PDB file of C-alpha atoms in Angstrom:
ATOM      1  CA  MET A   1     -18.465 -16.025   7.385  1.00  0.00           C
ATOM      2  CA  ARG A   2     -15.612 -13.539   7.075  1.00  0.00           C
ATOM      3  CA  LYS A   3     -15.954 -11.192   4.116  1.00  0.00           C
ATOM      4  CA  VAL A   4     -13.449  -9.584   1.747  1.00  0.00           C
ATOM      5  CA  ALA A   5     -13.846  -7.025  -1.034  1.00  0.00           C
ATOM      6  CA  ILE A   6     -11.360  -6.761  -3.897  1.00  0.00           C
ATOM      7  CA  VAL A   7     -10.961  -3.277  -5.369  1.00  0.00           C
ATOM      8  CA  GLY A   8      -8.887  -2.900  -8.536  1.00  0.00           C
ATOM      9  CA  VAL A   9      -7.202   0.424  -9.290  1.00  0.00           C
ATOM     10  CA  PRO A  10      -5.273   0.232 -12.604  1.00  0.00           C
ATOM     11  CA  LEU A  11      -3.620   3.614 -12.102  1.00  0.00           C
ATOM     12  CA  ASP A  12      -0.158   4.421 -13.449  1.00  0.00           C
ATOM     13  CA  LEU A  13      -0.232   8.231 -13.418  1.00  0.00           C
ATOM     14  CA  GLY A  14       1.850   8.329 -10.235  1.00  0.00           C
ATOM     15  CA  GLY A  15       4.976   6.804 -11.781  1.00  0.00           C
ATOM     16  CA  ASN A  16       7.073   7.151 -14.896  1.00  0.00           C
ATOM     17  CA  ARG A  17       6.915   3.602 -16.232  1.00  0.00           C
ATOM     18  CA  ARG A  18       3.922   1.997 -17.910  1.00  0.00           C
ATOM     19  CA  GLY A  19       2.747  -1.470 -16.920  1.00  0.00           C
ATOM     20  CA  VAL A  20       1.517  -1.149 -13.344  1.00  0.00           C
ATOM     21  CA  ASP A  21      -1.895  -0.332 -14.788  1.00  0.00           C
ATOM     22  CA  MET A  22      -2.073  -4.043 -15.632  1.00  0.00           C
ATOM     23  CA  GLY A  23      -1.336  -5.051 -12.038  1.00  0.00           C
ATOM     24  CA  PRO A  24      -4.937  -5.712 -10.947  1.00  0.00           C
ATOM     25  CA  SER A  25      -5.534  -7.920 -13.984  1.00  0.00           C
ATOM     26  CA  ALA A  26      -2.300  -9.826 -13.349  1.00  0.00           C
ATOM     27  CA  VAL A  27      -3.282 -10.519  -9.748  1.00  0.00           C
ATOM     28  CA  ARG A  28      -6.726 -11.683 -10.844  1.00  0.00           C
ATOM     29  CA  VAL A  29      -5.180 -13.976 -13.473  1.00  0.00           C
ATOM     30  CA  ALA A  30      -3.041 -15.383 -10.644  1.00  0.00           C
ATOM     31  CA  GLY A  31      -6.274 -16.576  -9.034  1.00  0.00           C
ATOM     32  CA  ILE A  32      -6.804 -14.240  -6.102  1.00  0.00           C
ATOM     33  CA  THR A  33     -10.590 -14.630  -5.846  1.00  0.00           C
ATOM     34  CA  ASP A  34     -10.725 -18.422  -5.754  1.00  0.00           C
ATOM     35  CA  ALA A  35      -7.675 -18.589  -3.486  1.00  0.00           C
ATOM     36  CA  ILE A  36      -9.296 -16.346  -0.875  1.00  0.00           C
ATOM     37  CA  ARG A  37     -12.554 -18.306  -1.129  1.00  0.00           C
ATOM     38  CA  ARG A  38     -10.673 -21.499  -0.354  1.00  0.00           C
ATOM     39  CA  LEU A  39      -9.632 -19.889   2.931  1.00  0.00           C
ATOM     40  CA  GLY A  40     -13.307 -19.696   3.861  1.00  0.00           C
ATOM     41  CA  PHE A  41     -14.058 -16.073   2.965  1.00  0.00           C
ATOM     42  CA  ASP A  42     -17.046 -14.612   1.180  1.00  0.00           C
ATOM     43  CA  VAL A  43     -15.280 -12.669  -1.611  1.00  0.00           C
ATOM     44  CA  ARG A  44     -16.742  -9.862  -3.691  1.00  0.00           C
ATOM     45  CA  ASP A  45     -14.637  -8.546  -6.571  1.00  0.00           C
ATOM     46  CA  THR A  46     -15.951  -5.024  -7.113  1.00  0.00           C
ATOM     47  CA  GLY A  47     -14.115  -4.617 -10.414  1.00  0.00           C
ATOM     48  CA  ASP A  48     -11.828  -1.733 -11.298  1.00  0.00           C
ATOM     49  CA  VAL A  49     -12.192   1.928 -10.448  1.00  0.00           C
ATOM     50  CA  ASP A  50     -12.206   4.042 -13.617  1.00  0.00           C
ATOM     51  CA  VAL A  51      -8.858   5.731 -14.255  1.00  0.00           C
ATOM     52  CA  PRO A  52      -7.665   8.086 -17.010  1.00  0.00           C
ATOM     53  CA  LEU A  53      -4.839   7.141 -19.355  1.00  0.00           C
ATOM     54  CA  PRO A  54      -1.683   9.290 -19.291  1.00  0.00           C
ATOM     55  CA  GLU A  55      -2.210  10.324 -22.912  1.00  0.00           C
ATOM     56  CA  GLU A  56      -5.676  11.609 -21.996  1.00  0.00           C
ATOM     57  CA  ALA A  57      -4.699  13.361 -18.757  1.00  0.00           C
ATOM     58  CA  GLU A  58      -3.111  16.735 -18.023  1.00  0.00           C
ATOM     59  CA  ILE A  59       0.285  16.618 -16.335  1.00  0.00           C
ATOM     60  CA  GLY A  60      -0.319  19.987 -14.673  1.00  0.00           C
ATOM     61  CA  ASP A  61       2.279  21.077 -12.131  1.00  0.00           C
ATOM     62  CA  ALA A  62       5.592  19.315 -12.886  1.00  0.00           C
ATOM     63  CA  LYS A  63       6.255  19.024  -9.135  1.00  0.00           C
ATOM     64  CA  LYS A  64       3.100  16.910  -8.678  1.00  0.00           C
ATOM     65  CA  LYS A  65       2.335  15.359 -12.042  1.00  0.00           C
ATOM     66  CA  TYR A  66      -1.293  14.450 -12.742  1.00  0.00           C
ATOM     67  CA  ALA A  67      -2.226  15.440  -9.179  1.00  0.00           C
ATOM     68  CA  GLU A  68      -5.816  16.418 -10.001  1.00  0.00           C
ATOM     69  CA  ASP A  69      -6.562  13.167 -11.833  1.00  0.00           C
ATOM     70  CA  ILE A  70      -4.865  11.122  -9.120  1.00  0.00           C
ATOM     71  CA  GLU A  71      -6.922  12.884  -6.459  1.00  0.00           C
ATOM     72  CA  ASP A  72     -10.122  12.129  -8.392  1.00  0.00           C
ATOM     73  CA  VAL A  73      -9.237   8.436  -8.623  1.00  0.00           C
ATOM     74  CA  CYS A  74      -8.264   8.264  -4.951  1.00  0.00           C
ATOM     75  CA  GLN A  75     -11.548   9.874  -3.951  1.00  0.00           C
ATOM     76  CA  ASP A  76     -13.408   7.187  -5.914  1.00  0.00           C
ATOM     77  CA  VAL A  77     -11.299   4.496  -4.231  1.00  0.00           C
ATOM     78  CA  CYS A  78     -12.065   6.015  -0.837  1.00  0.00           C
ATOM     79  CA  GLU A  79     -15.801   5.949  -1.468  1.00  0.00           C
ATOM     80  CA  ARG A  80     -15.751   2.360  -2.706  1.00  0.00           C
ATOM     81  CA  VAL A  81     -13.733   1.190   0.299  1.00  0.00           C
ATOM     82  CA  VAL A  82     -16.143   2.934   2.673  1.00  0.00           C
ATOM     83  CA  ARG A  83     -19.097   1.251   0.980  1.00  0.00           C
ATOM     84  CA  GLU A  84     -17.546  -2.207   1.197  1.00  0.00           C
ATOM     85  CA  MET A  85     -16.530  -1.767   4.837  1.00  0.00           C
ATOM     86  CA  LYS A  86     -20.097  -0.802   5.707  1.00  0.00           C
ATOM     87  CA  ASP A  87     -21.012  -4.272   4.450  1.00  0.00           C
ATOM     88  CA  GLY A  88     -18.514  -5.784   6.879  1.00  0.00           C
ATOM     89  CA  ARG A  89     -15.835  -6.531   4.289  1.00  0.00           C
ATOM     90  CA  VAL A  90     -12.062  -6.221   4.618  1.00  0.00           C
ATOM     91  CA  PRO A  91     -10.906  -4.212   1.574  1.00  0.00           C
ATOM     92  CA  ILE A  92      -8.025  -5.605  -0.490  1.00  0.00           C
ATOM     93  CA  THR A  93      -6.984  -2.886  -2.931  1.00  0.00           C
ATOM     94  CA  LEU A  94      -4.925  -3.864  -5.969  1.00  0.00           C
ATOM     95  CA  GLY A  95      -2.682  -1.390  -7.773  1.00  0.00           C
ATOM     96  CA  GLY A  96      -1.632   0.235  -9.777  1.00  0.00           C
ATOM     97  CA  ASP A  97       1.080   2.496  -8.462  1.00  0.00           C
ATOM     98  CA  HIS A  98       1.416   3.307  -4.770  1.00  0.00           C
ATOM     99  CA  SER A  99      -0.415   6.632  -5.051  1.00  0.00           C
ATOM    100  CA  ILE A 100      -3.668   4.637  -4.841  1.00  0.00           C
ATOM    101  CA  ALA A 101      -3.006   4.144  -1.126  1.00  0.00           C
ATOM    102  CA  MET A 102      -4.070   7.743  -0.532  1.00  0.00           C
ATOM    103  CA  GLY A 103      -7.554   6.556  -1.492  1.00  0.00           C
ATOM    104  CA  SER A 104      -7.684   3.166   0.190  1.00  0.00           C
ATOM    105  CA  ILE A 105      -6.295   4.460   3.484  1.00  0.00           C
ATOM    106  CA  ALA A 106      -8.686   7.409   3.362  1.00  0.00           C
ATOM    107  CA  GLY A 107     -11.553   4.947   3.015  1.00  0.00           C
ATOM    108  CA  VAL A 108     -10.474   2.775   5.933  1.00  0.00           C
ATOM    109  CA  ALA A 109      -9.795   5.845   8.085  1.00  0.00           C
ATOM    110  CA  THR A 110     -13.200   7.304   7.171  1.00  0.00           C
ATOM    111  CA  HIS A 111     -14.946   4.111   8.251  1.00  0.00           C
ATOM    112  CA  PHE A 112     -13.410   4.167  11.718  1.00  0.00           C
ATOM    113  CA  ARG A 113     -13.563   7.954  12.030  1.00  0.00           C
ATOM    114  CA  ALA A 114     -17.348   7.616  12.103  1.00  0.00           C
ATOM    115  CA  GLU A 115     -16.806   5.681  15.351  1.00  0.00           C
ATOM    116  CA  SER A 116     -14.313   8.292  16.642  1.00  0.00           C
ATOM    117  CA  ARG A 117     -11.501   5.777  16.224  1.00  0.00           C
ATOM    118  CA  ARG A 118      -8.247   6.021  14.316  1.00  0.00           C
ATOM    119  CA  ILE A 119      -6.131   3.500  12.408  1.00  0.00           C
ATOM    120  CA  GLY A 120      -2.479   2.505  12.322  1.00  0.00           C
ATOM    121  CA  LEU A 121      -0.383   1.881   9.233  1.00  0.00           C
ATOM    122  CA  ILE A 122       2.453  -0.441   8.243  1.00  0.00           C
ATOM    123  CA  TRP A 123       3.972   0.636   4.929  1.00  0.00           C
ATOM    124  CA  PHE A 124       6.174  -2.000   3.254  1.00  0.00           C
ATOM    125  CA  ASP A 125       8.456  -0.386   0.687  1.00  0.00           C
ATOM    126  CA  ALA A 126      12.006  -0.209  -0.606  1.00  0.00           C
ATOM    127  CA  HIS A 127      11.507   3.550  -0.729  1.00  0.00           C
ATOM    128  CA  GLY A 128      10.218   6.143   1.708  1.00  0.00           C
ATOM    129  CA  ASP A 129       7.325   7.520  -0.375  1.00  0.00           C
ATOM    130  CA  MET A 130       7.630  10.567   1.889  1.00  0.00           C
ATOM    131  CA  ASN A 131       8.510  13.220  -0.669  1.00  0.00           C
ATOM    132  CA  THR A 132       6.314  16.270  -1.138  1.00  0.00           C
ATOM    133  CA  PRO A 133       5.986  18.546  -4.173  1.00  0.00           C
ATOM    134  CA  GLU A 134       8.583  20.760  -2.498  1.00  0.00           C
ATOM    135  CA  SER A 135      11.172  18.003  -1.979  1.00  0.00           C
ATOM    136  CA  THR A 136      10.671  15.749  -5.004  1.00  0.00           C
ATOM    137  CA  ASN A 137      13.293  15.340  -7.703  1.00  0.00           C
ATOM    138  CA  THR A 138      10.862  13.794 -10.189  1.00  0.00           C
ATOM    139  CA  GLY A 139       7.354  15.103  -9.547  1.00  0.00           C
ATOM    140  CA  ASN A 140       6.088  11.507  -9.540  1.00  0.00           C
ATOM    141  CA  VAL A 141       3.267  11.228  -7.024  1.00  0.00           C
ATOM    142  CA  HIS A 142       3.937   7.539  -6.315  1.00  0.00           C
ATOM    143  CA  GLY A 143       6.933   8.822  -4.355  1.00  0.00           C
ATOM    144  CA  MET A 144       4.693  10.979  -2.149  1.00  0.00           C
ATOM    145  CA  PRO A 145       1.647   9.042  -0.873  1.00  0.00           C
ATOM    146  CA  LEU A 146       2.840   8.338   2.663  1.00  0.00           C
ATOM    147  CA  ALA A 147       3.596  12.015   3.214  1.00  0.00           C
ATOM    148  CA  HIS A 148       0.074  12.942   2.141  1.00  0.00           C
ATOM    149  CA  VAL A 149      -1.573  10.219   4.234  1.00  0.00           C
ATOM    150  CA  LEU A 150       0.216  11.796   7.210  1.00  0.00           C
ATOM    151  CA  GLY A 151      -1.097  15.257   6.305  1.00  0.00           C
ATOM    152  CA  MET A 152       2.024  16.714   4.704  1.00  0.00           C
ATOM    153  CA  GLY A 153       2.521  18.137   1.219  1.00  0.00           C
ATOM    154  CA  ASP A 154      -0.172  19.257  -1.199  1.00  0.00           C
ATOM    155  CA  PRO A 155      -3.563  20.097   0.394  1.00  0.00           C
ATOM    156  CA  LEU A 156      -5.458  18.555  -2.535  1.00  0.00           C
ATOM    157  CA  LEU A 157      -3.769  15.166  -2.187  1.00  0.00           C
ATOM    158  CA  ALA A 158      -3.686  15.289   1.609  1.00  0.00           C
ATOM    159  CA  GLY A 159      -7.402  16.118   1.608  1.00  0.00           C
ATOM    160  CA  VAL A 160      -8.705  12.943  -0.050  1.00  0.00           C
ATOM    161  CA  GLY A 161     -11.752  11.866   1.937  1.00  0.00           C
ATOM    162  CA  GLY A 162     -12.318  15.382   3.254  1.00  0.00           C
ATOM    163  CA  PHE A 163      -9.983  15.282   6.263  1.00  0.00           C
ATOM    164  CA  SER A 164      -6.307  15.138   7.138  1.00  0.00           C
ATOM    165  CA  PRO A 165      -4.260  13.414   8.417  1.00  0.00           C
ATOM    166  CA  LYS A 166      -5.556   9.897   7.820  1.00  0.00           C
ATOM    167  CA  VAL A 167      -2.989   8.357  10.165  1.00  0.00           C
ATOM    168  CA  HIS A 168      -1.117   9.918  13.086  1.00  0.00           C
ATOM    169  CA  TYR A 169       2.647   9.742  12.692  1.00  0.00           C
ATOM    170  CA  SER A 170       2.948   7.925  16.042  1.00  0.00           C
ATOM    171  CA  ASN A 171       0.983   4.989  14.572  1.00  0.00           C
ATOM    172  CA  ALA A 172       2.803   4.851  11.218  1.00  0.00           C
ATOM    173  CA  VAL A 173       5.635   2.453  10.415  1.00  0.00           C
ATOM    174  CA  LEU A 174       7.842   2.369   7.322  1.00  0.00           C
ATOM    175  CA  PHE A 175       9.195  -1.157   6.916  1.00  0.00           C
ATOM    176  CA  GLY A 176      11.959  -2.635   4.740  1.00  0.00           C
ATOM    177  CA  VAL A 177      13.395   0.653   3.474  1.00  0.00           C
ATOM    178  CA  ARG A 178      16.713   0.703   1.618  1.00  0.00           C
ATOM    179  CA  ASP A 179      16.566   3.662  -0.803  1.00  0.00           C
ATOM    180  CA  LEU A 180      15.800   7.226   0.336  1.00  0.00           C
ATOM    181  CA  ASP A 181      16.274  10.616  -1.329  1.00  0.00           C
ATOM    182  CA  GLU A 182      18.414  13.053   0.637  1.00  0.00           C
ATOM    183  CA  ARG A 183      15.661  15.619   1.228  1.00  0.00           C
ATOM    184  CA  GLU A 184      13.235  12.813   1.953  1.00  0.00           C
ATOM    185  CA  LYS A 185      15.468  11.612   4.797  1.00  0.00           C
ATOM    186  CA  LYS A 186      14.991  14.920   6.592  1.00  0.00           C
ATOM    187  CA  LEU A 187      11.221  14.833   6.084  1.00  0.00           C
ATOM    188  CA  ILE A 188      11.061  11.335   7.532  1.00  0.00           C
ATOM    189  CA  GLY A 189      13.268  12.275  10.468  1.00  0.00           C
ATOM    190  CA  ASP A 190      11.205  15.361  11.232  1.00  0.00           C
ATOM    191  CA  SER A 191       7.883  13.495  10.893  1.00  0.00           C
ATOM    192  CA  GLY A 192       8.387  11.093  13.785  1.00  0.00           C
ATOM    193  CA  VAL A 193       7.398   8.068  11.705  1.00  0.00           C
ATOM    194  CA  ARG A 194       9.057   4.861  12.912  1.00  0.00           C
ATOM    195  CA  VAL A 195      11.403   3.486  10.270  1.00  0.00           C
ATOM    196  CA  PHE A 196      12.774  -0.048  10.073  1.00  0.00           C
ATOM    197  CA  THR A 197      15.463  -0.216   7.398  1.00  0.00           C
ATOM    198  CA  MET A 198      16.772  -3.452   5.960  1.00  0.00           C
ATOM    199  CA  LYS A 199      19.786  -2.965   8.210  1.00  0.00           C
ATOM    200  CA  ASP A 200      17.459  -3.003  11.227  1.00  0.00           C
ATOM    201  CA  LEU A 201      15.833  -6.194   9.982  1.00  0.00           C
ATOM    202  CA  ASP A 202      19.210  -7.823   9.406  1.00  0.00           C
ATOM    203  CA  ARG A 203      20.581  -6.872  12.816  1.00  0.00           C
ATOM    204  CA  ARG A 204      17.505  -7.409  14.968  1.00  0.00           C
ATOM    205  CA  GLY A 205      15.605 -10.020  12.987  1.00  0.00           C
ATOM    206  CA  VAL A 206      12.428  -9.837  10.942  1.00  0.00           C
ATOM    207  CA  SER A 207      10.194 -11.328  13.631  1.00  0.00           C
ATOM    208  CA  THR A 208      11.295  -8.910  16.355  1.00  0.00           C
ATOM    209  CA  THR A 209      11.006  -5.824  14.165  1.00  0.00           C
ATOM    210  CA  MET A 210       7.636  -6.894  12.761  1.00  0.00           C
ATOM    211  CA  GLU A 211       6.193  -7.425  16.216  1.00  0.00           C
ATOM    212  CA  GLU A 212       7.443  -3.986  17.251  1.00  0.00           C
ATOM    213  CA  ALA A 213       5.885  -2.472  14.125  1.00  0.00           C
ATOM    214  CA  ILE A 214       2.528  -4.033  14.998  1.00  0.00           C
ATOM    215  CA  GLU A 215       2.738  -2.714  18.552  1.00  0.00           C
ATOM    216  CA  ILE A 216       3.380   0.823  17.273  1.00  0.00           C
ATOM    217  CA  ALA A 217       0.648   0.726  14.621  1.00  0.00           C
ATOM    218  CA  SER A 218      -1.941  -0.799  16.967  1.00  0.00           C
ATOM    219  CA  ARG A 219      -1.302   1.475  19.955  1.00  0.00           C
ATOM    220  CA  GLY A 220      -4.668   3.115  20.648  1.00  0.00           C
ATOM    221  CA  THR A 221      -6.046   2.293  17.196  1.00  0.00           C
ATOM    222  CA  ALA A 222      -8.989   0.317  15.835  1.00  0.00           C
ATOM    223  CA  GLY A 223      -6.675  -1.755  13.661  1.00  0.00           C
ATOM    224  CA  ILE A 224      -3.867  -1.694  11.129  1.00  0.00           C
ATOM    225  CA  HIS A 225      -3.916  -0.959   7.423  1.00  0.00           C
ATOM    226  CA  VAL A 226      -1.148  -2.796   5.555  1.00  0.00           C
ATOM    227  CA  SER A 227       0.162  -1.124   2.404  1.00  0.00           C
ATOM    228  CA  PHE A 228       2.500  -3.518   0.594  1.00  0.00           C
ATOM    229  CA  ASP A 229       4.653  -2.350  -2.311  1.00  0.00           C
ATOM    230  CA  MET A 230       6.067  -5.413  -4.043  1.00  0.00           C
ATOM    231  CA  ASP A 231       9.430  -3.675  -4.400  1.00  0.00           C
ATOM    232  CA  ALA A 232       9.884  -4.269  -0.660  1.00  0.00           C
ATOM    233  CA  ILE A 233      10.871  -7.775  -1.768  1.00  0.00           C
ATOM    234  CA  ASP A 234      14.261  -8.466  -3.311  1.00  0.00           C
ATOM    235  CA  PRO A 235      14.099  -8.368  -7.139  1.00  0.00           C
ATOM    236  CA  SER A 236      15.584 -11.864  -7.301  1.00  0.00           C
ATOM    237  CA  VAL A 237      12.216 -12.981  -5.901  1.00  0.00           C
ATOM    238  CA  ALA A 238       9.849 -10.270  -7.217  1.00  0.00           C
ATOM    239  CA  ARG A 239      11.144  -9.141 -10.583  1.00  0.00           C
ATOM    240  CA  GLY A 240       7.983  -7.570 -11.945  1.00  0.00           C
ATOM    241  CA  VAL A 241       8.105  -4.176 -10.213  1.00  0.00           C
ATOM    242  CA  GLY A 242       8.778  -0.704 -11.575  1.00  0.00           C
ATOM    243  CA  THR A 243      11.551   0.422  -9.223  1.00  0.00           C
ATOM    244  CA  PRO A 244      13.473  -2.649  -8.009  1.00  0.00           C
ATOM    245  CA  ARG A 245      16.246  -2.299  -5.432  1.00  0.00           C
ATOM    246  CA  LYS A 246      18.633  -5.052  -4.378  1.00  0.00           C
ATOM    247  CA  GLY A 247      18.777  -6.211  -0.781  1.00  0.00           C
ATOM    248  CA  GLY A 248      15.071  -6.573  -0.057  1.00  0.00           C
ATOM    249  CA  LEU A 249      12.958  -9.078   1.823  1.00  0.00           C
ATOM    250  CA  THR A 250      13.345 -12.729   0.917  1.00  0.00           C
ATOM    251  CA  TYR A 251      10.435 -14.961  -0.023  1.00  0.00           C
ATOM    252  CA  ARG A 252      10.131 -16.371   3.488  1.00  0.00           C
ATOM    253  CA  GLU A 253      10.733 -13.046   5.245  1.00  0.00           C
ATOM    254  CA  SER A 254       7.884 -11.403   3.351  1.00  0.00           C
ATOM    255  CA  HIS A 255       5.549 -14.268   4.197  1.00  0.00           C
ATOM    256  CA  LEU A 256       6.638 -14.233   7.834  1.00  0.00           C
ATOM    257  CA  CYS A 257       5.828 -10.531   8.143  1.00  0.00           C
ATOM    258  CA  LEU A 258       2.283 -11.054   6.915  1.00  0.00           C
ATOM    259  CA  GLU A 259       1.817 -14.240   8.927  1.00  0.00           C
ATOM    260  CA  ILE A 260       2.729 -12.310  12.075  1.00  0.00           C
ATOM    261  CA  ILE A 261       0.296  -9.549  11.104  1.00  0.00           C
ATOM    262  CA  SER A 262      -2.404 -12.184  10.589  1.00  0.00           C
ATOM    263  CA  ASP A 263      -1.651 -13.723  13.982  1.00  0.00           C
ATOM    264  CA  SER A 264      -2.194 -10.304  15.585  1.00  0.00           C
ATOM    265  CA  GLN A 265      -5.769 -10.223  14.167  1.00  0.00           C
ATOM    266  CA  LYS A 266      -5.441  -6.458  13.790  1.00  0.00           C
ATOM    267  CA  MET A 267      -5.432  -5.996   9.998  1.00  0.00           C
ATOM    268  CA  VAL A 268      -8.431  -3.986   8.764  1.00  0.00           C
ATOM    269  CA  GLY A 269      -7.367  -3.368   5.163  1.00  0.00           C
ATOM    270  CA  MET A 270      -4.569  -4.078   2.699  1.00  0.00           C
ATOM    271  CA  ASP A 271      -3.040  -2.715  -0.489  1.00  0.00           C
ATOM    272  CA  LEU A 272      -0.917  -4.705  -2.926  1.00  0.00           C
ATOM    273  CA  VAL A 273       0.742  -2.314  -5.358  1.00  0.00           C
ATOM    274  CA  GLU A 274       3.384  -1.776  -8.050  1.00  0.00           C
ATOM    275  CA  VAL A 275       3.002  -5.181  -9.735  1.00  0.00           C
ATOM    276  CA  ASN A 276       4.239  -4.651 -13.302  1.00  0.00           C
ATOM    277  CA  PRO A 277       3.601  -7.710 -15.495  1.00  0.00           C
ATOM    278  CA  ILE A 278       5.498  -6.166 -18.425  1.00  0.00           C
ATOM    279  CA  LEU A 279       8.700  -6.565 -16.413  1.00  0.00           C
ATOM    280  CA  ASP A 280       7.745  -9.936 -14.933  1.00  0.00           C
ATOM    281  CA  THR A 281       8.419 -13.534 -15.895  1.00  0.00           C
ATOM    282  CA  ARG A 282       5.358 -15.786 -16.243  1.00  0.00           C
ATOM    283  CA  ASN A 283       3.347 -13.613 -13.843  1.00  0.00           C
ATOM    284  CA  ALA A 284       5.510 -14.787 -10.928  1.00  0.00           C
ATOM    285  CA  THR A 285       5.345 -11.478  -9.035  1.00  0.00           C
ATOM    286  CA  ALA A 286       1.550 -11.360  -9.196  1.00  0.00           C
ATOM    287  CA  GLU A 287       1.405 -14.983  -8.043  1.00  0.00           C
ATOM    288  CA  LEU A 288       3.630 -14.100  -5.093  1.00  0.00           C
ATOM    289  CA  GLY A 289       1.339 -11.161  -4.362  1.00  0.00           C
ATOM    290  CA  VAL A 290      -1.614 -13.538  -4.127  1.00  0.00           C
ATOM    291  CA  GLU A 291       0.347 -15.759  -1.749  1.00  0.00           C
ATOM    292  CA  LEU A 292       1.152 -12.781   0.468  1.00  0.00           C
ATOM    293  CA  ILE A 293      -2.469 -11.677   0.603  1.00  0.00           C
ATOM    294  CA  LEU A 294      -3.405 -15.197   1.680  1.00  0.00           C
ATOM    295  CA  SER A 295      -0.788 -15.097   4.446  1.00  0.00           C
ATOM    296  CA  ALA A 296      -2.187 -11.765   5.635  1.00  0.00           C
ATOM    297  CA  LEU A 297      -5.684 -13.271   5.693  1.00  0.00           C
ATOM    298  CA  GLY A 298      -4.630 -16.243   7.779  1.00  0.00           C
ATOM    299  CA  LYS A 299      -3.301 -19.020   5.576  1.00  0.00           C
ATOM    300  CA  GLN A 300      -1.026 -21.201   7.677  1.00  0.00           C
ATOM    301  CA  ILE A 301       1.723 -23.650   6.791  1.00  0.00           C
ATOM    302  CA  TYR A 302       0.251 -26.053   9.362  1.00  0.00           C
TER     303      TYR A 302
END
């Protein structure tokens, strides 16, 4: 029987809006565990990683707010993911803000590093998440995780798991982007990461671009980690996110992307992040998140 581990990370230190700390609970209320079991998986919900509250944490450097606490949480996430993968489970990590991906990806990369293998990455997001403490306008770490996964930026954050980078730029894909900071654009261009903007998806088609993304992320790798920020989806469909941007993926486009990833049989881990039930209506965004996880795990229309 195929096995899955659910890891909750109710972290909101990386952003500037409360509510994403309730994301893991919202996704659980939406029925994730039973839904995955109905697909034929052995599911273990490992509970939530302990996280500090903003009022109890030290902001520290204003260019990388709460960096030390975020690094501590991500290290715990990394260790839990490694433990679950040793048991043969695919880790599904629930955020929380997108900074948690520095921990989940570190865990998946650590697992395969022990076999001298590397992983690829497909990062679904309206934003680039490629700022560094030097380029950021806000100091919010949830705008920096992809840069640190690729070995850029702050050594503390880039060093989660004890090594860097976690993913080589030639196997990293940024998908569905439509809002980039000016300095971030240069960092992305210089990095060599493959970017598919919403314009690319509109002109070339979601299916074609998704298949190309999979080819890039799987080239010479043990598999693909999928990091899915719910703001990749248009806010008319996914309202309950912290930083919505118009012009995102439709309901069917988002499902199609994950169905194609499932068909490739290359996914080795997944994040679902930035669900904010405070901004949602009747938990609809969390329910959509559960649907997308099911598509990634193989649920078919027919």
